[in-house]
């Protein structure tokens, strides 16, 4: 299927998934998984970094409109888009040369590292922006840690679920 | 010139990043400011439609609970009504007319919650009015159990409500027993507990005392239940109490709410000098 159609569908799908399902999750008062960033994680590797950043910003802004949160998610996603090449290089190492990498061909460990770095960055920026004050640092860190663990687990599950079947 | 263009081309990624980042920060600051955020919010047509669809489904799972809450409220009302009737008859059996509708200075509008947040620091609700209304800003929103928040913005039938769980508003509230009043604010921690601050030292406070809305504001009518005192301390330096109040309303589960507004608010506002706003 055409790449841009796949990505448009993912965009809408992950926003709705976040709004209808995951925003209603509540474990232990703190944990709220944010899985919609899979859209950014799975953008084509060949895409230029400016395109990635613009799409990330748009994704975050869309969620912000629903959450009444101004630019919290927009900022977090933008930072995520900016650091994506760095995270890819760190996680997939030498294989990261833009064209040849396949997310699923590299085994479990690089994928886990990639997802963890990205979720860590996103959650930290998002919770900091949401609190918008130094008074909440312990809360920002606990939120990042607990929600982060759940987000990482769910994101890896969903990524394997989306894996294209071999023909 | 060539050098300038080269400069922009070289740093284009960073430039785009910083431009968008500053925009995002500006939007966040804007959203944290009361009454400023008009255009990017959940009251716009598309987002209220999308959120409304979700609420329509999840409503079914809470029907039983919600029925119970409304029944309880009805029971209380019934008690109150019978009590009033009894007293009216005793006092003035000649002039009291049961068929006369109660003359109220308030208008009450039924509404349904379609989106609610309570885990964040700045929390909002989106509600949909179930009847036509002519709303002004700063309208109080209450649940069957107690206060919920204040309408900040509205469009068509949808209204965005600042939750009591939002540090950017403070609500005038008082101790039900002694009528000493203070400000109800939220510290961003527990979604069941808010603080009533600036209550004067002369007030007598005890754990279990009831807290209700005060008469010093045009948002809520006086006497709407807020919660009960669970802890309090006297700030020795300032001479004011800081009282922890457990909310009657379970903010993690509000479905049916009422908007309450004064019928002649404009007239009242005209009488208040601008500086008090």
JSON list of N, CA and C in Angstrom, two decimals, chain A residues 16 19-20 22-26 29-32 34 49-50 53-54 57 61 64-72 74-75 78-79 82 125 129-132 136 139, chain B residues 12-14 16-17 20-21 23-25 27-29 31-32 37 40-42 44 46-47 50-51 53-54 118-122 124-125 160 167 186-189 191:
[
{"chain": "A", "resi": 16, "resn": "UNK", "atom": "N", "xyz": [-7.24, 8.27, 17.91]},
{"chain": "A", "resi": 16, "resn": "UNK", "atom": "CA", "xyz": [-8.49, 7.75, 18.45]},
{"chain": "A", "resi": 16, "resn": "UNK", "atom": "C", "xyz": [-8.23, 6.71, 19.54]},
{"chain": "A", "resi": 19, "resn": "UNK", "atom": "N", "xyz": [-7.41, 8.56, 22.66]},
{"chain": "A", "resi": 19, "resn": "UNK", "atom": "CA", "xyz": [-8.55, 9.27, 23.26]},
{"chain": "A", "resi": 19, "resn": "UNK", "atom": "C", "xyz": [-9.58, 8.32, 23.85]},
{"chain": "A", "resi": 20, "resn": "UNK", "atom": "N", "xyz": [-9.94, 7.29, 23.09]},
{"chain": "A", "resi": 20, "resn": "UNK", "atom": "CA", "xyz": [-11.06, 6.46, 23.50]},
{"chain": "A", "resi": 20, "resn": "UNK", "atom": "C", "xyz": [-10.65, 5.38, 24.50]},
{"chain": "A", "resi": 22, "resn": "UNK", "atom": "N", "xyz": [-6.92, 4.60, 25.84]},
{"chain": "A", "resi": 22, "resn": "UNK", "atom": "CA", "xyz": [-5.83, 4.71, 26.81]},
{"chain": "A", "resi": 22, "resn": "UNK", "atom": "C", "xyz": [-6.02, 5.85, 27.80]},
{"chain": "A", "resi": 23, "resn": "UNK", "atom": "N", "xyz": [-6.73, 6.92, 27.39]},
{"chain": "A", "resi": 23, "resn": "UNK", "atom": "CA", "xyz": [-6.95, 8.00, 28.33]},
{"chain": "A", "resi": 23, "resn": "UNK", "atom": "C", "xyz": [-7.88, 7.57, 29.46]},
{"chain": "A", "resi": 24, "resn": "UNK", "atom": "N", "xyz": [-8.58, 6.46, 29.27]},
{"chain": "A", "resi": 24, "resn": "UNK", "atom": "CA", "xyz": [-9.47, 5.98, 30.33]},
{"chain": "A", "resi": 24, "resn": "UNK", "atom": "C", "xyz": [-8.78, 5.00, 31.26]},
{"chain": "A", "resi": 25, "resn": "UNK", "atom": "N", "xyz": [-7.51, 4.71, 30.99]},
{"chain": "A", "resi": 25, "resn": "UNK", "atom": "CA", "xyz": [-6.74, 3.81, 31.86]},
{"chain": "A", "resi": 25, "resn": "UNK", "atom": "C", "xyz": [-6.33, 4.55, 33.11]},
{"chain": "A", "resi": 26, "resn": "UNK", "atom": "N", "xyz": [-6.37, 3.87, 34.22]},
{"chain": "A", "resi": 26, "resn": "UNK", "atom": "CA", "xyz": [-5.78, 4.47, 35.41]},
{"chain": "A", "resi": 26, "resn": "UNK", "atom": "C", "xyz": [-5.30, 3.35, 36.32]},
{"chain": "A", "resi": 29, "resn": "UNK", "atom": "N", "xyz": [-3.10, 5.54, 40.26]},
{"chain": "A", "resi": 29, "resn": "UNK", "atom": "CA", "xyz": [-3.14, 7.00, 40.29]},
{"chain": "A", "resi": 29, "resn": "UNK", "atom": "C", "xyz": [-2.15, 7.72, 39.36]},
{"chain": "A", "resi": 30, "resn": "UNK", "atom": "N", "xyz": [-1.06, 7.08, 39.01]},
{"chain": "A", "resi": 30, "resn": "UNK", "atom": "CA", "xyz": [-0.02, 7.80, 38.28]},
{"chain": "A", "resi": 30, "resn": "UNK", "atom": "C", "xyz": [0.07, 7.38, 36.82]},
{"chain": "A", "resi": 31, "resn": "UNK", "atom": "N", "xyz": [-0.32, 6.14, 36.55]},
{"chain": "A", "resi": 31, "resn": "UNK", "atom": "CA", "xyz": [0.11, 5.55, 35.29]},
{"chain": "A", "resi": 31, "resn": "UNK", "atom": "C", "xyz": [-0.91, 5.78, 34.20]},
{"chain": "A", "resi": 32, "resn": "UNK", "atom": "N", "xyz": [-0.49, 6.47, 33.18]},
{"chain": "A", "resi": 32, "resn": "UNK", "atom": "CA", "xyz": [-1.34, 6.68, 32.03]},
{"chain": "A", "resi": 32, "resn": "UNK", "atom": "C", "xyz": [-0.47, 6.49, 30.80]},
{"chain": "A", "resi": 34, "resn": "UNK", "atom": "N", "xyz": [1.01, 6.45, 27.15]},
{"chain": "A", "resi": 34, "resn": "UNK", "atom": "CA", "xyz": [0.84, 7.23, 25.91]},
{"chain": "A", "resi": 34, "resn": "UNK", "atom": "C", "xyz": [1.43, 6.45, 24.76]},
{"chain": "A", "resi": 49, "resn": "UNK", "atom": "N", "xyz": [14.36, 14.93, 8.03]},
{"chain": "A", "resi": 49, "resn": "UNK", "atom": "CA", "xyz": [14.11, 15.23, 9.44]},
{"chain": "A", "resi": 49, "resn": "UNK", "atom": "C", "xyz": [13.12, 16.38, 9.60]},
{"chain": "A", "resi": 50, "resn": "UNK", "atom": "N", "xyz": [13.10, 17.31, 8.65]},
{"chain": "A", "resi": 50, "resn": "UNK", "atom": "CA", "xyz": [12.13, 18.42, 8.76]},
{"chain": "A", "resi": 50, "resn": "UNK", "atom": "C", "xyz": [10.70, 17.89, 8.60]},
{"chain": "A", "resi": 53, "resn": "UNK", "atom": "N", "xyz": [9.71, 16.20, 11.76]},
{"chain": "A", "resi": 53, "resn": "UNK", "atom": "CA", "xyz": [9.39, 17.15, 12.82]},
{"chain": "A", "resi": 53, "resn": "UNK", "atom": "C", "xyz": [8.04, 17.81, 12.62]},
{"chain": "A", "resi": 54, "resn": "UNK", "atom": "N", "xyz": [7.74, 18.17, 11.37]},
{"chain": "A", "resi": 54, "resn": "UNK", "atom": "CA", "xyz": [6.44, 18.81, 11.11]},
{"chain": "A", "resi": 54, "resn": "UNK", "atom": "C", "xyz": [5.30, 17.84, 11.41]},
{"chain": "A", "resi": 57, "resn": "UNK", "atom": "N", "xyz": [4.93, 17.41, 15.17]},
{"chain": "A", "resi": 57, "resn": "UNK", "atom": "CA", "xyz": [4.30, 18.59, 15.76]},
{"chain": "A", "resi": 57, "resn": "UNK", "atom": "C", "xyz": [2.79, 18.55, 15.55]},
{"chain": "A", "resi": 61, "resn": "UNK", "atom": "N", "xyz": [-0.07, 18.41, 18.38]},
{"chain": "A", "resi": 61, "resn": "UNK", "atom": "CA", "xyz": [-1.03, 19.51, 18.45]},
{"chain": "A", "resi": 61, "resn": "UNK", "atom": "C", "xyz": [-2.46, 18.98, 18.38]},
{"chain": "A", "resi": 64, "resn": "UNK", "atom": "N", "xyz": [-3.34, 17.74, 21.68]},
{"chain": "A", "resi": 64, "resn": "UNK", "atom": "CA", "xyz": [-3.49, 18.88, 22.59]},
{"chain": "A", "resi": 64, "resn": "UNK", "atom": "C", "xyz": [-4.86, 19.51, 22.50]},
{"chain": "A", "resi": 65, "resn": "UNK", "atom": "N", "xyz": [-5.39, 19.59, 21.26]},
{"chain": "A", "resi": 65, "resn": "UNK", "atom": "CA", "xyz": [-6.71, 20.20, 21.09]},
{"chain": "A", "resi": 65, "resn": "UNK", "atom": "C", "xyz": [-7.75, 19.39, 21.87]},
{"chain": "A", "resi": 66, "resn": "UNK", "atom": "N", "xyz": [-7.64, 18.06, 21.82]},
{"chain": "A", "resi": 66, "resn": "UNK", "atom": "CA", "xyz": [-8.59, 17.23, 22.54]},
{"chain": "A", "resi": 66, "resn": "UNK", "atom": "C", "xyz": [-8.38, 17.29, 24.05]},
{"chain": "A", "resi": 67, "resn": "UNK", "atom": "N", "xyz": [-7.15, 17.45, 24.46]},
{"chain": "A", "resi": 67, "resn": "UNK", "atom": "CA", "xyz": [-6.86, 17.44, 25.90]},
{"chain": "A", "resi": 67, "resn": "UNK", "atom": "C", "xyz": [-6.92, 18.82, 26.53]},
{"chain": "A", "resi": 68, "resn": "UNK", "atom": "N", "xyz": [-7.14, 19.86, 25.73]},
{"chain": "A", "resi": 68, "resn": "UNK", "atom": "CA", "xyz": [-7.13, 21.23, 26.26]},
{"chain": "A", "resi": 68, "resn": "UNK", "atom": "C", "xyz": [-5.80, 21.57, 26.90]},
{"chain": "A", "resi": 69, "resn": "UNK", "atom": "N", "xyz": [-4.71, 21.07, 26.31]},
{"chain": "A", "resi": 69, "resn": "UNK", "atom": "CA", "xyz": [-3.43, 21.24, 27.00]},
{"chain": "A", "resi": 69, "resn": "UNK", "atom": "C", "xyz": [-2.49, 22.21, 26.29]},
{"chain": "A", "resi": 70, "resn": "UNK", "atom": "N", "xyz": [-3.00, 23.04, 25.40]},
{"chain": "A", "resi": 70, "resn": "UNK", "atom": "CA", "xyz": [-2.14, 24.03, 24.76]},
{"chain": "A", "resi": 70, "resn": "UNK", "atom": "C", "xyz": [-1.14, 23.42, 23.81]},
{"chain": "A", "resi": 71, "resn": "UNK", "atom": "N", "xyz": [0.14, 23.40, 24.20]},
{"chain": "A", "resi": 71, "resn": "UNK", "atom": "CA", "xyz": [1.16, 22.85, 23.30]},
{"chain": "A", "resi": 71, "resn": "UNK", "atom": "C", "xyz": [2.01, 21.79, 23.96]},
{"chain": "A", "resi": 72, "resn": "UNK", "atom": "N", "xyz": [1.47, 21.13, 25.00]},
{"chain": "A", "resi": 72, "resn": "UNK", "atom": "CA", "xyz": [2.26, 20.17, 25.76]},
{"chain": "A", "resi": 72, "resn": "UNK", "atom": "C", "xyz": [2.71, 18.98, 24.91]},
{"chain": "A", "resi": 74, "resn": "UNK", "atom": "N", "xyz": [2.47, 18.79, 21.65]},
{"chain": "A", "resi": 74, "resn": "UNK", "atom": "CA", "xyz": [3.16, 19.29, 20.46]},
{"chain": "A", "resi": 74, "resn": "UNK", "atom": "C", "xyz": [4.65, 19.43, 20.74]},
{"chain": "A", "resi": 75, "resn": "UNK", "atom": "N", "xyz": [5.01, 20.02, 21.87]},
{"chain": "A", "resi": 75, "resn": "UNK", "atom": "CA", "xyz": [6.42, 20.20, 22.21]},
{"chain": "A", "resi": 75, "resn": "UNK", "atom": "C", "xyz": [7.10, 18.85, 22.41]},
{"chain": "A", "resi": 78, "resn": "UNK", "atom": "N", "xyz": [7.57, 17.13, 19.10]},
{"chain": "A", "resi": 78, "resn": "UNK", "atom": "CA", "xyz": [8.56, 17.83, 18.30]},
{"chain": "A", "resi": 78, "resn": "UNK", "atom": "C", "xyz": [9.97, 17.44, 18.73]},
{"chain": "A", "resi": 79, "resn": "UNK", "atom": "N", "xyz": [10.22, 17.43, 20.03]},
{"chain": "A", "resi": 79, "resn": "UNK", "atom": "CA", "xyz": [11.52, 17.03, 20.55]},
{"chain": "A", "resi": 79, "resn": "UNK", "atom": "C", "xyz": [11.81, 15.59, 20.14]},
{"chain": "A", "resi": 82, "resn": "UNK", "atom": "N", "xyz": [12.85, 15.45, 16.62]},
{"chain": "A", "resi": 82, "resn": "UNK", "atom": "CA", "xyz": [14.20, 16.00, 16.47]},
{"chain": "A", "resi": 82, "resn": "UNK", "atom": "C", "xyz": [15.26, 14.97, 16.86]},
{"chain": "A", "resi": 125, "resn": "UNK", "atom": "N", "xyz": [9.71, 15.24, 28.56]},
{"chain": "A", "resi": 125, "resn": "UNK", "atom": "CA", "xyz": [9.36, 16.56, 28.05]},
{"chain": "A", "resi": 125, "resn": "UNK", "atom": "C", "xyz": [7.88, 16.84, 28.31]},
{"chain": "A", "resi": 129, "resn": "UNK", "atom": "N", "xyz": [6.46, 19.84, 30.65]},
{"chain": "A", "resi": 129, "resn": "UNK", "atom": "CA", "xyz": [5.68, 20.91, 30.05]},
{"chain": "A", "resi": 129, "resn": "UNK", "atom": "C", "xyz": [4.33, 21.02, 30.73]},
{"chain": "A", "resi": 130, "resn": "UNK", "atom": "N", "xyz": [3.74, 19.85, 31.07]},
{"chain": "A", "resi": 130, "resn": "UNK", "atom": "CA", "xyz": [2.42, 19.84, 31.68]},
{"chain": "A", "resi": 130, "resn": "UNK", "atom": "C", "xyz": [2.47, 20.50, 33.06]},
{"chain": "A", "resi": 131, "resn": "UNK", "atom": "N", "xyz": [3.50, 20.17, 33.82]},
{"chain": "A", "resi": 131, "resn": "UNK", "atom": "CA", "xyz": [3.61, 20.76, 35.16]},
{"chain": "A", "resi": 131, "resn": "UNK", "atom": "C", "xyz": [4.01, 22.23, 35.04]},
{"chain": "A", "resi": 132, "resn": "UNK", "atom": "N", "xyz": [4.95, 22.51, 34.14]},
{"chain": "A", "resi": 132, "resn": "UNK", "atom": "CA", "xyz": [5.40, 23.86, 33.84]},
{"chain": "A", "resi": 132, "resn": "UNK", "atom": "C", "xyz": [5.86, 24.59, 35.07]},
{"chain": "A", "resi": 136, "resn": "UNK", "atom": "N", "xyz": [7.23, 20.74, 40.79]},
{"chain": "A", "resi": 136, "resn": "UNK", "atom": "CA", "xyz": [6.66, 19.41, 40.63]},
{"chain": "A", "resi": 136, "resn": "UNK", "atom": "C", "xyz": [7.68, 18.37, 40.18]},
{"chain": "A", "resi": 139, "resn": "UNK", "atom": "N", "xyz": [7.18, 14.71, 41.10]},
{"chain": "A", "resi": 139, "resn": "UNK", "atom": "CA", "xyz": [6.02, 14.19, 40.42]},
{"chain": "A", "resi": 139, "resn": "UNK", "atom": "C", "xyz": [6.31, 13.91, 38.94]},
{"chain": "B", "resi": 12, "resn": "UNK", "atom": "N", "xyz": [18.89, 24.47, 8.77]},
{"chain": "B", "resi": 12, "resn": "UNK", "atom": "CA", "xyz": [17.44, 24.52, 8.59]},
{"chain": "B", "resi": 12, "resn": "UNK", "atom": "C", "xyz": [16.70, 23.62, 9.58]},
{"chain": "B", "resi": 13, "resn": "UNK", "atom": "N", "xyz": [17.25, 22.43, 9.87]},
{"chain": "B", "resi": 13, "resn": "UNK", "atom": "CA", "xyz": [16.57, 21.54, 10.81]},
{"chain": "B", "resi": 13, "resn": "UNK", "atom": "C", "xyz": [16.45, 22.20, 12.19]},
{"chain": "B", "resi": 14, "resn": "UNK", "atom": "N", "xyz": [17.56, 22.75, 12.65]},
{"chain": "B", "resi": 14, "resn": "UNK", "atom": "CA", "xyz": [17.54, 23.39, 13.97]},
{"chain": "B", "resi": 14, "resn": "UNK", "atom": "C", "xyz": [16.61, 24.59, 13.98]},
{"chain": "B", "resi": 16, "resn": "UNK", "atom": "N", "xyz": [13.89, 25.12, 12.11]},
{"chain": "B", "resi": 16, "resn": "UNK", "atom": "CA", "xyz": [12.50, 24.65, 12.14]},
{"chain": "B", "resi": 16, "resn": "UNK", "atom": "C", "xyz": [12.16, 24.15, 13.54]},
{"chain": "B", "resi": 17, "resn": "UNK", "atom": "N", "xyz": [13.10, 23.40, 14.12]},
{"chain": "B", "resi": 17, "resn": "UNK", "atom": "CA", "xyz": [12.86, 22.87, 15.46]},
{"chain": "B", "resi": 17, "resn": "UNK", "atom": "C", "xyz": [12.58, 23.98, 16.46]},
{"chain": "B", "resi": 20, "resn": "UNK", "atom": "N", "xyz": [9.19, 25.88, 15.91]},
{"chain": "B", "resi": 20, "resn": "UNK", "atom": "CA", "xyz": [8.03, 25.13, 16.36]},
{"chain": "B", "resi": 20, "resn": "UNK", "atom": "C", "xyz": [8.02, 24.98, 17.88]},
{"chain": "B", "resi": 21, "resn": "UNK", "atom": "N", "xyz": [9.21, 24.84, 18.46]},
{"chain": "B", "resi": 21, "resn": "UNK", "atom": "CA", "xyz": [9.29, 24.66, 19.91]},
{"chain": "B", "resi": 21, "resn": "UNK", "atom": "C", "xyz": [8.80, 25.91, 20.64]},
{"chain": "B", "resi": 23, "resn": "UNK", "atom": "N", "xyz": [6.72, 28.05, 19.46]},
{"chain": "B", "resi": 23, "resn": "UNK", "atom": "CA", "xyz": [5.28, 28.08, 19.24]},
{"chain": "B", "resi": 23, "resn": "UNK", "atom": "C", "xyz": [4.57, 27.19, 20.28]},
{"chain": "B", "resi": 24, "resn": "UNK", "atom": "N", "xyz": [5.11, 25.99, 20.47]},
{"chain": "B", "resi": 24, "resn": "UNK", "atom": "CA", "xyz": [4.49, 25.06, 21.43]},
{"chain": "B", "resi": 24, "resn": "UNK", "atom": "C", "xyz": [4.52, 25.63, 22.85]},
{"chain": "B", "resi": 25, "resn": "UNK", "atom": "N", "xyz": [5.65, 26.23, 23.23]},
{"chain": "B", "resi": 25, "resn": "UNK", "atom": "CA", "xyz": [5.73, 26.83, 24.57]},
{"chain": "B", "resi": 25, "resn": "UNK", "atom": "C", "xyz": [4.71, 27.96, 24.71]},
{"chain": "B", "resi": 27, "resn": "UNK", "atom": "N", "xyz": [1.90, 28.29, 23.17]},
{"chain": "B", "resi": 27, "resn": "UNK", "atom": "CA", "xyz": [0.56, 27.71, 23.30]},
{"chain": "B", "resi": 27, "resn": "UNK", "atom": "C", "xyz": [0.33, 27.18, 24.71]},
{"chain": "B", "resi": 28, "resn": "UNK", "atom": "N", "xyz": [1.36, 26.58, 25.29]},
{"chain": "B", "resi": 28, "resn": "UNK", "atom": "CA", "xyz": [1.22, 26.03, 26.64]},
{"chain": "B", "resi": 28, "resn": "UNK", "atom": "C", "xyz": [0.99, 27.14, 27.65]},
{"chain": "B", "resi": 29, "resn": "UNK", "atom": "N", "xyz": [1.78, 28.21, 27.53]},
{"chain": "B", "resi": 29, "resn": "UNK", "atom": "CA", "xyz": [1.61, 29.33, 28.46]},
{"chain": "B", "resi": 29, "resn": "UNK", "atom": "C", "xyz": [0.20, 29.91, 28.30]},
{"chain": "B", "resi": 31, "resn": "UNK", "atom": "N", "xyz": [-2.44, 28.39, 27.32]},
{"chain": "B", "resi": 31, "resn": "UNK", "atom": "CA", "xyz": [-3.46, 27.48, 27.85]},
{"chain": "B", "resi": 31, "resn": "UNK", "atom": "C", "xyz": [-3.50, 27.54, 29.37]},
{"chain": "B", "resi": 32, "resn": "UNK", "atom": "N", "xyz": [-2.37, 27.91, 29.99]},
{"chain": "B", "resi": 32, "resn": "UNK", "atom": "CA", "xyz": [-2.35, 27.98, 31.45]},
{"chain": "B", "resi": 32, "resn": "UNK", "atom": "C", "xyz": [-2.94, 29.27, 31.98]},
{"chain": "B", "resi": 37, "resn": "UNK", "atom": "N", "xyz": [-7.45, 31.25, 26.43]},
{"chain": "B", "resi": 37, "resn": "UNK", "atom": "CA", "xyz": [-7.30, 30.24, 25.40]},
{"chain": "B", "resi": 37, "resn": "UNK", "atom": "C", "xyz": [-8.62, 30.03, 24.67]},
{"chain": "B", "resi": 40, "resn": "UNK", "atom": "N", "xyz": [-7.65, 27.10, 20.25]},
{"chain": "B", "resi": 40, "resn": "UNK", "atom": "CA", "xyz": [-7.25, 25.69, 20.17]},
{"chain": "B", "resi": 40, "resn": "UNK", "atom": "C", "xyz": [-7.80, 24.95, 21.37]},
{"chain": "B", "resi": 41, "resn": "UNK", "atom": "N", "xyz": [-9.07, 24.61, 21.35]},
{"chain": "B", "resi": 41, "resn": "UNK", "atom": "CA", "xyz": [-9.58, 23.92, 22.52]},
{"chain": "B", "resi": 41, "resn": "UNK", "atom": "C", "xyz": [-10.65, 22.93, 22.10]},
{"chain": "B", "resi": 42, "resn": "UNK", "atom": "N", "xyz": [-11.04, 22.11, 23.07]},
{"chain": "B", "resi": 42, "resn": "UNK", "atom": "CA", "xyz": [-11.92, 21.01, 22.74]},
{"chain": "B", "resi": 42, "resn": "UNK", "atom": "C", "xyz": [-13.34, 21.46, 22.45]},
{"chain": "B", "resi": 44, "resn": "UNK", "atom": "N", "xyz": [-14.09, 23.17, 19.91]},
{"chain": "B", "resi": 44, "resn": "UNK", "atom": "CA", "xyz": [-14.30, 23.32, 18.47]},
{"chain": "B", "resi": 44, "resn": "UNK", "atom": "C", "xyz": [-15.08, 22.14, 17.90]},
{"chain": "B", "resi": 46, "resn": "UNK", "atom": "N", "xyz": [-15.01, 19.86, 15.48]},
{"chain": "B", "resi": 46, "resn": "UNK", "atom": "CA", "xyz": [-14.53, 18.50, 15.21]},
{"chain": "B", "resi": 46, "resn": "UNK", "atom": "C", "xyz": [-14.25, 17.76, 16.50]},
{"chain": "B", "resi": 47, "resn": "UNK", "atom": "N", "xyz": [-13.53, 18.42, 17.43]},
{"chain": "B", "resi": 47, "resn": "UNK", "atom": "CA", "xyz": [-13.15, 17.67, 18.63]},
{"chain": "B", "resi": 47, "resn": "UNK", "atom": "C", "xyz": [-14.35, 17.39, 19.52]},
{"chain": "B", "resi": 50, "resn": "UNK", "atom": "N", "xyz": [-15.94, 14.29, 18.00]},
{"chain": "B", "resi": 50, "resn": "UNK", "atom": "CA", "xyz": [-15.19, 13.05, 18.24]},
{"chain": "B", "resi": 50, "resn": "UNK", "atom": "C", "xyz": [-15.31, 12.61, 19.69]},
{"chain": "B", "resi": 51, "resn": "UNK", "atom": "N", "xyz": [-15.13, 13.55, 20.62]},
{"chain": "B", "resi": 51, "resn": "UNK", "atom": "CA", "xyz": [-15.23, 13.20, 22.04]},
{"chain": "B", "resi": 51, "resn": "UNK", "atom": "C", "xyz": [-16.64, 12.77, 22.40]},
{"chain": "B", "resi": 53, "resn": "UNK", "atom": "N", "xyz": [-18.80, 11.19, 20.53]},
{"chain": "B", "resi": 53, "resn": "UNK", "atom": "CA", "xyz": [-19.03, 9.80, 20.09]},
{"chain": "B", "resi": 53, "resn": "UNK", "atom": "C", "xyz": [-18.51, 8.81, 21.12]},
{"chain": "B", "resi": 54, "resn": "UNK", "atom": "N", "xyz": [-17.34, 9.12, 21.67]},
{"chain": "B", "resi": 54, "resn": "UNK", "atom": "CA", "xyz": [-16.76, 8.23, 22.68]},
{"chain": "B", "resi": 54, "resn": "UNK", "atom": "C", "xyz": [-17.61, 8.19, 23.93]},
{"chain": "B", "resi": 118, "resn": "UNK", "atom": "N", "xyz": [-8.47, 14.34, 35.24]},
{"chain": "B", "resi": 118, "resn": "UNK", "atom": "CA", "xyz": [-8.27, 14.59, 36.67]},
{"chain": "B", "resi": 118, "resn": "UNK", "atom": "C", "xyz": [-6.88, 14.18, 37.12]},
{"chain": "B", "resi": 119, "resn": "UNK", "atom": "N", "xyz": [-6.09, 13.62, 36.21]},
{"chain": "B", "resi": 119, "resn": "UNK", "atom": "CA", "xyz": [-4.75, 13.18, 36.59]},
{"chain": "B", "resi": 119, "resn": "UNK", "atom": "C", "xyz": [-3.70, 14.25, 36.36]},
{"chain": "B", "resi": 120, "resn": "UNK", "atom": "N", "xyz": [-4.03, 15.23, 35.51]},
{"chain": "B", "resi": 120, "resn": "UNK", "atom": "CA", "xyz": [-3.02, 16.21, 35.15]},
{"chain": "B", "resi": 120, "resn": "UNK", "atom": "C", "xyz": [-2.96, 17.30, 36.21]},
{"chain": "B", "resi": 121, "resn": "UNK", "atom": "N", "xyz": [-2.22, 18.34, 35.91]},
{"chain": "B", "resi": 121, "resn": "UNK", "atom": "CA", "xyz": [-2.18, 19.45, 36.85]},
{"chain": "B", "resi": 121, "resn": "UNK", "atom": "C", "xyz": [-3.25, 20.46, 36.48]},
{"chain": "B", "resi": 122, "resn": "UNK", "atom": "N", "xyz": [-3.36, 20.77, 35.18]},
{"chain": "B", "resi": 122, "resn": "UNK", "atom": "CA", "xyz": [-4.45, 21.65, 34.75]},
{"chain": "B", "resi": 122, "resn": "UNK", "atom": "C", "xyz": [-5.56, 20.80, 34.15]},
{"chain": "B", "resi": 124, "resn": "UNK", "atom": "N", "xyz": [-9.49, 19.90, 32.87]},
{"chain": "B", "resi": 124, "resn": "UNK", "atom": "CA", "xyz": [-10.67, 20.48, 32.24]},
{"chain": "B", "resi": 124, "resn": "UNK", "atom": "C", "xyz": [-11.72, 19.40, 32.02]},
{"chain": "B", "resi": 125, "resn": "UNK", "atom": "N", "xyz": [-12.98, 19.83, 31.87]},
{"chain": "B", "resi": 125, "resn": "UNK", "atom": "CA", "xyz": [-14.03, 18.92, 31.43]},
{"chain": "B", "resi": 125, "resn": "UNK", "atom": "C", "xyz": [-14.66, 19.52, 30.18]},
{"chain": "B", "resi": 160, "resn": "UNK", "atom": "N", "xyz": [-16.70, 24.26, 27.77]},
{"chain": "B", "resi": 160, "resn": "UNK", "atom": "CA", "xyz": [-15.47, 23.80, 28.40]},
{"chain": "B", "resi": 160, "resn": "UNK", "atom": "C", "xyz": [-15.45, 24.29, 29.83]},
{"chain": "B", "resi": 167, "resn": "UNK", "atom": "N", "xyz": [-5.24, 24.44, 39.31]},
{"chain": "B", "resi": 167, "resn": "UNK", "atom": "CA", "xyz": [-4.71, 25.50, 40.19]},
{"chain": "B", "resi": 167, "resn": "UNK", "atom": "C", "xyz": [-5.00, 26.91, 39.68]},
{"chain": "B", "resi": 186, "resn": "UNK", "atom": "N", "xyz": [-6.58, 24.05, 44.51]},
{"chain": "B", "resi": 186, "resn": "UNK", "atom": "CA", "xyz": [-6.08, 22.68, 44.40]},
{"chain": "B", "resi": 186, "resn": "UNK", "atom": "C", "xyz": [-4.58, 22.72, 44.25]},
{"chain": "B", "resi": 187, "resn": "UNK", "atom": "N", "xyz": [-3.89, 21.80, 44.95]},
{"chain": "B", "resi": 187, "resn": "UNK", "atom": "CA", "xyz": [-2.43, 21.82, 44.90]},
{"chain": "B", "resi": 187, "resn": "UNK", "atom": "C", "xyz": [-1.85, 20.86, 43.87]},
{"chain": "B", "resi": 188, "resn": "UNK", "atom": "N", "xyz": [-2.69, 20.23, 43.07]},
{"chain": "B", "resi": 188, "resn": "UNK", "atom": "CA", "xyz": [-2.18, 19.38, 42.00]},
{"chain": "B", "resi": 188, "resn": "UNK", "atom": "C", "xyz": [-1.82, 17.97, 42.42]},
{"chain": "B", "resi": 189, "resn": "UNK", "atom": "N", "xyz": [-2.21, 17.55, 43.60]},
{"chain": "B", "resi": 189, "resn": "UNK", "atom": "CA", "xyz": [-1.80, 16.21, 44.04]},
{"chain": "B", "resi": 189, "resn": "UNK", "atom": "C", "xyz": [-2.93, 15.19, 43.98]},
{"chain": "B", "resi": 191, "resn": "UNK", "atom": "N", "xyz": [-6.69, 13.89, 43.48]},
{"chain": "B", "resi": 191, "resn": "UNK", "atom": "CA", "xyz": [-7.92, 14.35, 42.85]},
{"chain": "B", "resi": 191, "resn": "UNK", "atom": "C", "xyz": [-9.15, 14.33, 43.75]}
]
